[in-house]
């Protein structure tokens, strides 16, 4: 389901950018599951609002893919963006 902050604030670029930074902090704090859930929602939100080829969508996909590889979920990482 949708991240509560995104549900309240919508898909404003500043909100999504801030949540991307939060996902980075969660990753650094080794809270991978929380970061993964947030990044999945960010990929969806950026993609639906700004398009699959938007730089922010691609950046979020890259963050998610990197995180999944760190979690040893290579098959899921390969599927990001498909």
PDB file of N, CA and C in Angstrom:
ATOM      1  N   UNK A   1       0.833  -1.178   0.000  1.00  0.00           N
ATOM      2  CA  UNK A   1       0.000   0.000   0.000  1.00  0.00           C
ATOM      3  C   UNK A   1       0.879   1.243   0.000  1.00  0.00           C
ATOM      4  N   UNK A   2       0.272   2.397  -0.127  1.00  0.00           N
ATOM      5  CA  UNK A   2       1.022   3.630  -0.339  1.00  0.00           C
ATOM      6  C   UNK A   2       1.638   4.146   0.959  1.00  0.00           C
ATOM      7  N   UNK A   3       2.830   4.676   0.841  1.00  0.00           N
ATOM      8  CA  UNK A   3       3.501   5.353   1.940  1.00  0.00           C
ATOM      9  C   UNK A   3       2.592   6.466   2.462  1.00  0.00           C
ATOM     10  N   UNK A   4       2.384   6.582   3.784  1.00  0.00           N
ATOM     11  CA  UNK A   4       1.465   7.591   4.318  1.00  0.00           C
ATOM     12  C   UNK A   4       1.844   9.025   3.922  1.00  0.00           C
ATOM     13  N   UNK A   5       3.127   9.338   3.853  1.00  0.00           N
ATOM     14  CA  UNK A   5       3.536  10.693   3.489  1.00  0.00           C
ATOM     15  C   UNK A   5       3.158  10.994   2.049  1.00  0.00           C
ATOM     16  N   UNK A   6       3.361  10.034   1.138  1.00  0.00           N
ATOM     17  CA  UNK A   6       2.985  10.236  -0.257  1.00  0.00           C
ATOM     18  C   UNK A   6       1.472  10.362  -0.371  1.00  0.00           C
ATOM     19  N   UNK A   7       0.738   9.562   0.391  1.00  0.00           N
ATOM     20  CA  UNK A   7      -0.719   9.619   0.336  1.00  0.00           C
ATOM     21  C   UNK A   7      -1.229  10.996   0.753  1.00  0.00           C
ATOM     22  N   UNK A   8      -0.584  11.611   1.753  1.00  0.00           N
ATOM     23  CA  UNK A   8      -1.024  12.926   2.228  1.00  0.00           C
ATOM     24  C   UNK A   8      -0.550  14.051   1.315  1.00  0.00           C
ATOM     25  N   UNK A   9       0.694  14.002   0.873  1.00  0.00           N
ATOM     26  CA  UNK A   9       1.291  15.128   0.160  1.00  0.00           C
ATOM     27  C   UNK A   9       1.202  15.000  -1.350  1.00  0.00           C
ATOM     28  N   UNK A  10       0.809  13.848  -1.824  1.00  0.00           N
ATOM     29  CA  UNK A  10       0.747  13.649  -3.263  1.00  0.00           C
ATOM     30  C   UNK A  10       2.130  13.440  -3.841  1.00  0.00           C
ATOM     31  N   UNK A  11       2.223  13.627  -5.122  1.00  0.00           N
ATOM     32  CA  UNK A  11       3.465  13.331  -5.826  1.00  0.00           C
ATOM     33  C   UNK A  11       4.250  14.594  -6.169  1.00  0.00           C
ATOM     34  N   UNK A  12       4.232  15.564  -5.282  1.00  0.00           N
ATOM     35  CA  UNK A  12       5.003  16.782  -5.516  1.00  0.00           C
ATOM     36  C   UNK A  12       6.488  16.415  -5.557  1.00  0.00           C
ATOM     37  N   UNK A  13       7.241  16.963  -6.502  1.00  0.00           N
ATOM     38  CA  UNK A  13       8.659  16.603  -6.629  1.00  0.00           C
ATOM     39  C   UNK A  13       9.469  16.808  -5.354  1.00  0.00           C
ATOM     40  N   UNK A  14       9.190  17.869  -4.600  1.00  0.00           N
ATOM     41  CA  UNK A  14       9.950  18.099  -3.365  1.00  0.00           C
ATOM     42  C   UNK A  14       9.682  16.998  -2.345  1.00  0.00           C
ATOM     43  N   UNK A  15       8.420  16.567  -2.272  1.00  0.00           N
ATOM     44  CA  UNK A  15       8.067  15.483  -1.351  1.00  0.00           C
ATOM     45  C   UNK A  15       8.782  14.197  -1.749  1.00  0.00           C
ATOM     46  N   UNK A  16       8.736  13.873  -3.029  1.00  0.00           N
ATOM     47  CA  UNK A  16       9.362  12.639  -3.496  1.00  0.00           C
ATOM     48  C   UNK A  16      10.875  12.694  -3.329  1.00  0.00           C
ATOM     49  N   UNK A  17      11.474  13.845  -3.575  1.00  0.00           N
ATOM     50  CA  UNK A  17      12.921  13.992  -3.385  1.00  0.00           C
ATOM     51  C   UNK A  17      13.286  13.795  -1.917  1.00  0.00           C
ATOM     52  N   UNK A  18      12.509  14.378  -1.022  1.00  0.00           N
ATOM     53  CA  UNK A  18      12.766  14.217   0.410  1.00  0.00           C
ATOM     54  C   UNK A  18      12.644  12.764   0.835  1.00  0.00           C
ATOM     55  N   UNK A  19      11.654  12.082   0.281  1.00  0.00           N
ATOM     56  CA  UNK A  19      11.489  10.664   0.621  1.00  0.00           C
ATOM     57  C   UNK A  19      12.624   9.823   0.055  1.00  0.00           C
ATOM     58  N   UNK A  20      13.168  10.233  -1.084  1.00  0.00           N
ATOM     59  CA  UNK A  20      14.344   9.550  -1.622  1.00  0.00           C
ATOM     60  C   UNK A  20      15.529   9.684  -0.686  1.00  0.00           C
ATOM     61  N   UNK A  21      15.688  10.855  -0.107  1.00  0.00           N
ATOM     62  CA  UNK A  21      16.761  11.061   0.877  1.00  0.00           C
ATOM     63  C   UNK A  21      16.513  10.229   2.129  1.00  0.00           C
ATOM     64  N   UNK A  22      15.255  10.125   2.525  1.00  0.00           N
ATOM     65  CA  UNK A  22      14.927   9.277   3.674  1.00  0.00           C
ATOM     66  C   UNK A  22      15.293   7.823   3.376  1.00  0.00           C
ATOM     67  N   UNK A  23      15.018   7.371   2.164  1.00  0.00           N
ATOM     68  CA  UNK A  23      15.363   5.997   1.786  1.00  0.00           C
ATOM     69  C   UNK A  23      16.880   5.795   1.864  1.00  0.00           C
ATOM     70  N   UNK A  24      17.652   6.799   1.450  1.00  0.00           N
ATOM     71  CA  UNK A  24      19.107   6.702   1.570  1.00  0.00           C
ATOM     72  C   UNK A  24      19.527   6.570   3.025  1.00  0.00           C
ATOM     73  N   UNK A  25      18.910   7.369   3.901  1.00  0.00           N
ATOM     74  CA  UNK A  25      19.242   7.299   5.320  1.00  0.00           C
ATOM     75  C   UNK A  25      18.878   5.933   5.899  1.00  0.00           C
ATOM     76  N   UNK A  26      17.719   5.412   5.518  1.00  0.00           N
ATOM     77  CA  UNK A  26      17.320   4.089   6.003  1.00  0.00           C
ATOM     78  C   UNK A  26      18.316   3.023   5.556  1.00  0.00           C
ATOM     79  N   UNK A  27      18.770   3.147   4.316  1.00  0.00           N
ATOM     80  CA  UNK A  27      19.753   2.187   3.800  1.00  0.00           C
ATOM     81  C   UNK A  27      21.040   2.261   4.600  1.00  0.00           C
ATOM     82  N   UNK A  28      21.508   3.471   4.851  1.00  0.00           N
ATOM     83  CA  UNK A  28      22.749   3.642   5.630  1.00  0.00           C
ATOM     84  C   UNK A  28      22.596   3.128   7.052  1.00  0.00           C
ATOM     85  N   UNK A  29      21.380   3.210   7.591  1.00  0.00           N
ATOM     86  CA  UNK A  29      21.100   2.707   8.937  1.00  0.00           C
ATOM     87  C   UNK A  29      20.799   1.213   8.951  1.00  0.00           C
ATOM     88  N   UNK A  30      20.992   0.565   7.798  1.00  0.00           N
ATOM     89  CA  UNK A  30      20.783  -0.877   7.647  1.00  0.00           C
ATOM     90  C   UNK A  30      19.324  -1.285   7.866  1.00  0.00           C
ATOM     91  N   UNK A  31      18.413  -0.402   7.537  1.00  0.00           N
ATOM     92  CA  UNK A  31      16.979  -0.695   7.622  1.00  0.00           C
ATOM     93  C   UNK A  31      16.486  -0.956   6.203  1.00  0.00           C
ATOM     94  N   UNK A  32      16.996  -2.057   5.632  1.00  0.00           N
ATOM     95  CA  UNK A  32      16.762  -2.333   4.217  1.00  0.00           C
ATOM     96  C   UNK A  32      15.303  -2.561   3.869  1.00  0.00           C
ATOM     97  N   UNK A  33      14.575  -3.241   4.709  1.00  0.00           N
ATOM     98  CA  UNK A  33      13.170  -3.528   4.374  1.00  0.00           C
ATOM     99  C   UNK A  33      12.349  -2.242   4.284  1.00  0.00           C
ATOM    100  N   UNK A  34      12.591  -1.323   5.235  1.00  0.00           N
ATOM    101  CA  UNK A  34      11.887  -0.048   5.195  1.00  0.00           C
ATOM    102  C   UNK A  34      12.294   0.748   3.954  1.00  0.00           C
ATOM    103  N   UNK A  35      13.586   0.748   3.669  1.00  0.00           N
ATOM    104  CA  UNK A  35      14.087   1.466   2.491  1.00  0.00           C
ATOM    105  C   UNK A  35      13.510   0.859   1.213  1.00  0.00           C
ATOM    106  N   UNK A  36      13.455  -0.462   1.155  1.00  0.00           N
ATOM    107  CA  UNK A  36      12.924  -1.126  -0.033  1.00  0.00           C
ATOM    108  C   UNK A  36      11.471  -0.736  -0.266  1.00  0.00           C
ATOM    109  N   UNK A  37      10.655  -0.783   0.767  1.00  0.00           N
ATOM    110  CA  UNK A  37       9.240  -0.435   0.628  1.00  0.00           C
ATOM    111  C   UNK A  37       9.080   1.013   0.158  1.00  0.00           C
ATOM    112  N   UNK A  38       9.877   1.906   0.706  1.00  0.00           N
ATOM    113  CA  UNK A  38       9.798   3.304   0.320  1.00  0.00           C
ATOM    114  C   UNK A  38      10.262   3.505  -1.117  1.00  0.00           C
ATOM    115  N   UNK A  39      11.346   2.851  -1.512  1.00  0.00           N
ATOM    116  CA  UNK A  39      11.850   2.992  -2.876  1.00  0.00           C
ATOM    117  C   UNK A  39      10.897   2.416  -3.912  1.00  0.00           C
ATOM    118  N   UNK A  40      10.250   1.313  -3.597  1.00  0.00           N
ATOM    119  CA  UNK A  40       9.254   0.745  -4.522  1.00  0.00           C
ATOM    120  C   UNK A  40       8.149   1.770  -4.769  1.00  0.00           C
ATOM    121  N   UNK A  41       7.672   2.399  -3.684  1.00  0.00           N
ATOM    122  CA  UNK A  41       6.620   3.404  -3.839  1.00  0.00           C
ATOM    123  C   UNK A  41       7.130   4.629  -4.591  1.00  0.00           C
ATOM    124  N   UNK A  42       8.369   5.018  -4.351  1.00  0.00           N
ATOM    125  CA  UNK A  42       8.929   6.171  -5.058  1.00  0.00           C
ATOM    126  C   UNK A  42       9.050   5.903  -6.556  1.00  0.00           C
ATOM    127  N   UNK A  43       9.496   4.709  -6.912  1.00  0.00           N
ATOM    128  CA  UNK A  43       9.584   4.360  -8.337  1.00  0.00           C
ATOM    129  C   UNK A  43       8.209   4.474  -8.979  1.00  0.00           C
ATOM    130  N   UNK A  44       7.205   3.951  -8.307  1.00  0.00           N
ATOM    131  CA  UNK A  44       5.831   4.024  -8.846  1.00  0.00           C
ATOM    132  C   UNK A  44       5.358   5.473  -8.961  1.00  0.00           C
ATOM    133  N   UNK A  45       5.593   6.237  -7.908  1.00  0.00           N
ATOM    134  CA  UNK A  45       5.111   7.623  -7.891  1.00  0.00           C
ATOM    135  C   UNK A  45       5.806   8.487  -8.931  1.00  0.00           C
ATOM    136  N   UNK A  46       7.134   8.414  -8.983  1.00  0.00           N
ATOM    137  CA  UNK A  46       7.863   9.180 -10.002  1.00  0.00           C
ATOM    138  C   UNK A  46       7.406   8.746 -11.396  1.00  0.00           C
ATOM    139  N   UNK A  47       7.309   7.438 -11.603  1.00  0.00           N
ATOM    140  CA  UNK A  47       6.941   6.931 -12.917  1.00  0.00           C
ATOM    141  C   UNK A  47       5.550   7.342 -13.352  1.00  0.00           C
ATOM    142  N   UNK A  48       4.590   7.251 -12.446  1.00  0.00           N
ATOM    143  CA  UNK A  48       3.217   7.591 -12.827  1.00  0.00           C
ATOM    144  C   UNK A  48       3.028   9.094 -13.004  1.00  0.00           C
ATOM    145  N   UNK A  49       3.761   9.887 -12.252  1.00  0.00           N
ATOM    146  CA  UNK A  49       3.596  11.336 -12.331  1.00  0.00           C
ATOM    147  C   UNK A  49       4.470  11.999 -13.392  1.00  0.00           C
ATOM    148  N   UNK A  50       5.676  11.462 -13.599  1.00  0.00           N
ATOM    149  CA  UNK A  50       6.640  12.160 -14.456  1.00  0.00           C
ATOM    150  C   UNK A  50       7.171  11.316 -15.608  1.00  0.00           C
ATOM    151  N   UNK A  51       6.823  10.041 -15.635  1.00  0.00           N
ATOM    152  CA  UNK A  51       7.208   9.177 -16.738  1.00  0.00           C
ATOM    153  C   UNK A  51       8.377   8.261 -16.414  1.00  0.00           C
ATOM    154  N   UNK A  52       8.403   7.137 -17.129  1.00  0.00           N
ATOM    155  CA  UNK A  52       9.417   6.110 -16.889  1.00  0.00           C
ATOM    156  C   UNK A  52      10.822   6.568 -17.225  1.00  0.00           C
ATOM    157  N   UNK A  53      10.949   7.535 -18.123  1.00  0.00           N
ATOM    158  CA  UNK A  53      12.270   7.989 -18.554  1.00  0.00           C
ATOM    159  C   UNK A  53      12.749   9.241 -17.819  1.00  0.00           C
ATOM    160  N   UNK A  54      11.948   9.744 -16.887  1.00  0.00           N
ATOM    161  CA  UNK A  54      12.348  10.930 -16.127  1.00  0.00           C
ATOM    162  C   UNK A  54      13.574  10.588 -15.279  1.00  0.00           C
ATOM    163  N   UNK A  55      14.485  11.533 -15.167  1.00  0.00           N
ATOM    164  CA  UNK A  55      15.735  11.272 -14.439  1.00  0.00           C
ATOM    165  C   UNK A  55      15.494  10.836 -13.000  1.00  0.00           C
ATOM    166  N   UNK A  56      14.471  11.370 -12.355  1.00  0.00           N
ATOM    167  CA  UNK A  56      14.204  10.990 -10.966  1.00  0.00           C
ATOM    168  C   UNK A  56      13.656   9.561 -10.874  1.00  0.00           C
ATOM    169  N   UNK A  57      12.848   9.172 -11.859  1.00  0.00           N
ATOM    170  CA  UNK A  57      12.354   7.790 -11.895  1.00  0.00           C
ATOM    171  C   UNK A  57      13.531   6.839 -12.054  1.00  0.00           C
ATOM    172  N   UNK A  58      14.410   7.151 -12.983  1.00  0.00           N
ATOM    173  CA  UNK A  58      15.579   6.298 -13.233  1.00  0.00           C
ATOM    174  C   UNK A  58      16.507   6.262 -12.029  1.00  0.00           C
ATOM    175  N   UNK A  59      16.656   7.381 -11.341  1.00  0.00           N
ATOM    176  CA  UNK A  59      17.490   7.430 -10.144  1.00  0.00           C
ATOM    177  C   UNK A  59      16.912   6.545  -9.040  1.00  0.00           C
ATOM    178  N   UNK A  60      15.602   6.636  -8.832  1.00  0.00           N
ATOM    179  CA  UNK A  60      14.941   5.806  -7.818  1.00  0.00           C
ATOM    180  C   UNK A  60      15.069   4.329  -8.170  1.00  0.00           C
ATOM    181  N   UNK A  61      14.953   4.006  -9.459  1.00  0.00           N
ATOM    182  CA  UNK A  61      15.129   2.617  -9.892  1.00  0.00           C
ATOM    183  C   UNK A  61      16.557   2.146  -9.588  1.00  0.00           C
ATOM    184  N   UNK A  62      17.521   3.006  -9.830  1.00  0.00           N
ATOM    185  CA  UNK A  62      18.913   2.653  -9.548  1.00  0.00           C
ATOM    186  C   UNK A  62      19.146   2.427  -8.069  1.00  0.00           C
ATOM    187  N   UNK A  63      18.574   3.309  -7.231  1.00  0.00           N
ATOM    188  CA  UNK A  63      18.691   3.128  -5.787  1.00  0.00           C
ATOM    189  C   UNK A  63      18.074   1.801  -5.356  1.00  0.00           C
ATOM    190  N   UNK A  64      16.895   1.502  -5.880  1.00  0.00           N
ATOM    191  CA  UNK A  64      16.209   0.260  -5.522  1.00  0.00           C
ATOM    192  C   UNK A  64      17.011  -0.943  -5.982  1.00  0.00           C
ATOM    193  N   UNK A  65      17.512  -0.894  -7.188  1.00  0.00           N
ATOM    194  CA  UNK A  65      18.302  -2.003  -7.713  1.00  0.00           C
ATOM    195  C   UNK A  65      19.559  -2.229  -6.872  1.00  0.00           C
ATOM    196  N   UNK A  66      20.253  -1.152  -6.534  1.00  0.00           N
ATOM    197  CA  UNK A  66      21.453  -1.273  -5.694  1.00  0.00           C
ATOM    198  C   UNK A  66      21.129  -1.872  -4.336  1.00  0.00           C
ATOM    199  N   UNK A  67      20.035  -1.413  -3.736  1.00  0.00           N
ATOM    200  CA  UNK A  67      19.633  -1.934  -2.434  1.00  0.00           C
ATOM    201  C   UNK A  67      19.320  -3.425  -2.524  1.00  0.00           C
ATOM    202  N   UNK A  68      18.570  -3.815  -3.552  1.00  0.00           N
ATOM    203  CA  UNK A  68      18.216  -5.229  -3.711  1.00  0.00           C
ATOM    204  C   UNK A  68      19.461  -6.094  -3.901  1.00  0.00           C
ATOM    205  N   UNK A  69      20.441  -5.588  -4.626  1.00  0.00           N
ATOM    206  CA  UNK A  69      21.697  -6.340  -4.790  1.00  0.00           C
ATOM    207  C   UNK A  69      22.419  -6.471  -3.453  1.00  0.00           C
ATOM    208  N   UNK A  70      22.420  -5.396  -2.664  1.00  0.00           N
ATOM    209  CA  UNK A  70      23.032  -5.464  -1.336  1.00  0.00           C
ATOM    210  C   UNK A  70      22.324  -6.487  -0.453  1.00  0.00           C
ATOM    211  N   UNK A  71      21.034  -6.677  -0.699  1.00  0.00           N
ATOM    212  CA  UNK A  71      20.239  -7.645   0.059  1.00  0.00           C
ATOM    213  C   UNK A  71      20.327  -9.053  -0.559  1.00  0.00           C
ATOM    214  N   UNK A  72      21.137  -9.181  -1.585  1.00  0.00           N
ATOM    215  CA  UNK A  72      21.325 -10.448  -2.303  1.00  0.00           C
ATOM    216  C   UNK A  72      20.041 -10.924  -2.993  1.00  0.00           C
ATOM    217  N   UNK A  73      19.278  -9.968  -3.499  1.00  0.00           N
ATOM    218  CA  UNK A  73      18.055 -10.258  -4.244  1.00  0.00           C
ATOM    219  C   UNK A  73      18.300  -9.881  -5.706  1.00  0.00           C
ATOM    220  N   UNK A  74      19.264 -10.559  -6.313  1.00  0.00           N
ATOM    221  CA  UNK A  74      19.709 -10.201  -7.660  1.00  0.00           C
ATOM    222  C   UNK A  74      18.608 -10.326  -8.702  1.00  0.00           C
ATOM    223  N   UNK A  75      17.767 -11.353  -8.596  1.00  0.00           N
ATOM    224  CA  UNK A  75      16.690 -11.508  -9.581  1.00  0.00           C
ATOM    225  C   UNK A  75      15.713 -10.333  -9.520  1.00  0.00           C
ATOM    226  N   UNK A  76      15.387  -9.897  -8.303  1.00  0.00           N
ATOM    227  CA  UNK A  76      14.499  -8.751  -8.158  1.00  0.00           C
ATOM    228  C   UNK A  76      15.185  -7.473  -8.664  1.00  0.00           C
ATOM    229  N   UNK A  77      16.471  -7.351  -8.389  1.00  0.00           N
ATOM    230  CA  UNK A  77      17.227  -6.180  -8.847  1.00  0.00           C
ATOM    231  C   UNK A  77      17.235  -6.107 -10.367  1.00  0.00           C
ATOM    232  N   UNK A  78      17.400  -7.259 -11.012  1.00  0.00           N
ATOM    233  CA  UNK A  78      17.406  -7.289 -12.474  1.00  0.00           C
ATOM    234  C   UNK A  78      16.067  -6.884 -13.068  1.00  0.00           C
ATOM    235  N   UNK A  79      14.972  -7.115 -12.313  1.00  0.00           N
ATOM    236  CA  UNK A  79      13.631  -6.835 -12.819  1.00  0.00           C
ATOM    237  C   UNK A  79      13.195  -5.375 -12.622  1.00  0.00           C
ATOM    238  N   UNK A  80      13.944  -4.606 -11.841  1.00  0.00           N
ATOM    239  CA  UNK A  80      13.586  -3.212 -11.602  1.00  0.00           C
ATOM    240  C   UNK A  80      13.597  -2.474 -12.937  1.00  0.00           C
ATOM    241  N   UNK A  81      12.504  -1.779 -13.200  1.00  0.00           N
ATOM    242  CA  UNK A  81      12.398  -1.014 -14.434  1.00  0.00           C
ATOM    243  C   UNK A  81      11.797  -1.762 -15.600  1.00  0.00           C
ATOM    244  N   UNK A  82      11.516  -3.044 -15.397  1.00  0.00           N
ATOM    245  CA  UNK A  82      10.872  -3.825 -16.469  1.00  0.00           C
ATOM    246  C   UNK A  82       9.389  -3.559 -16.519  1.00  0.00           C
TER     247      UNK A  82
END
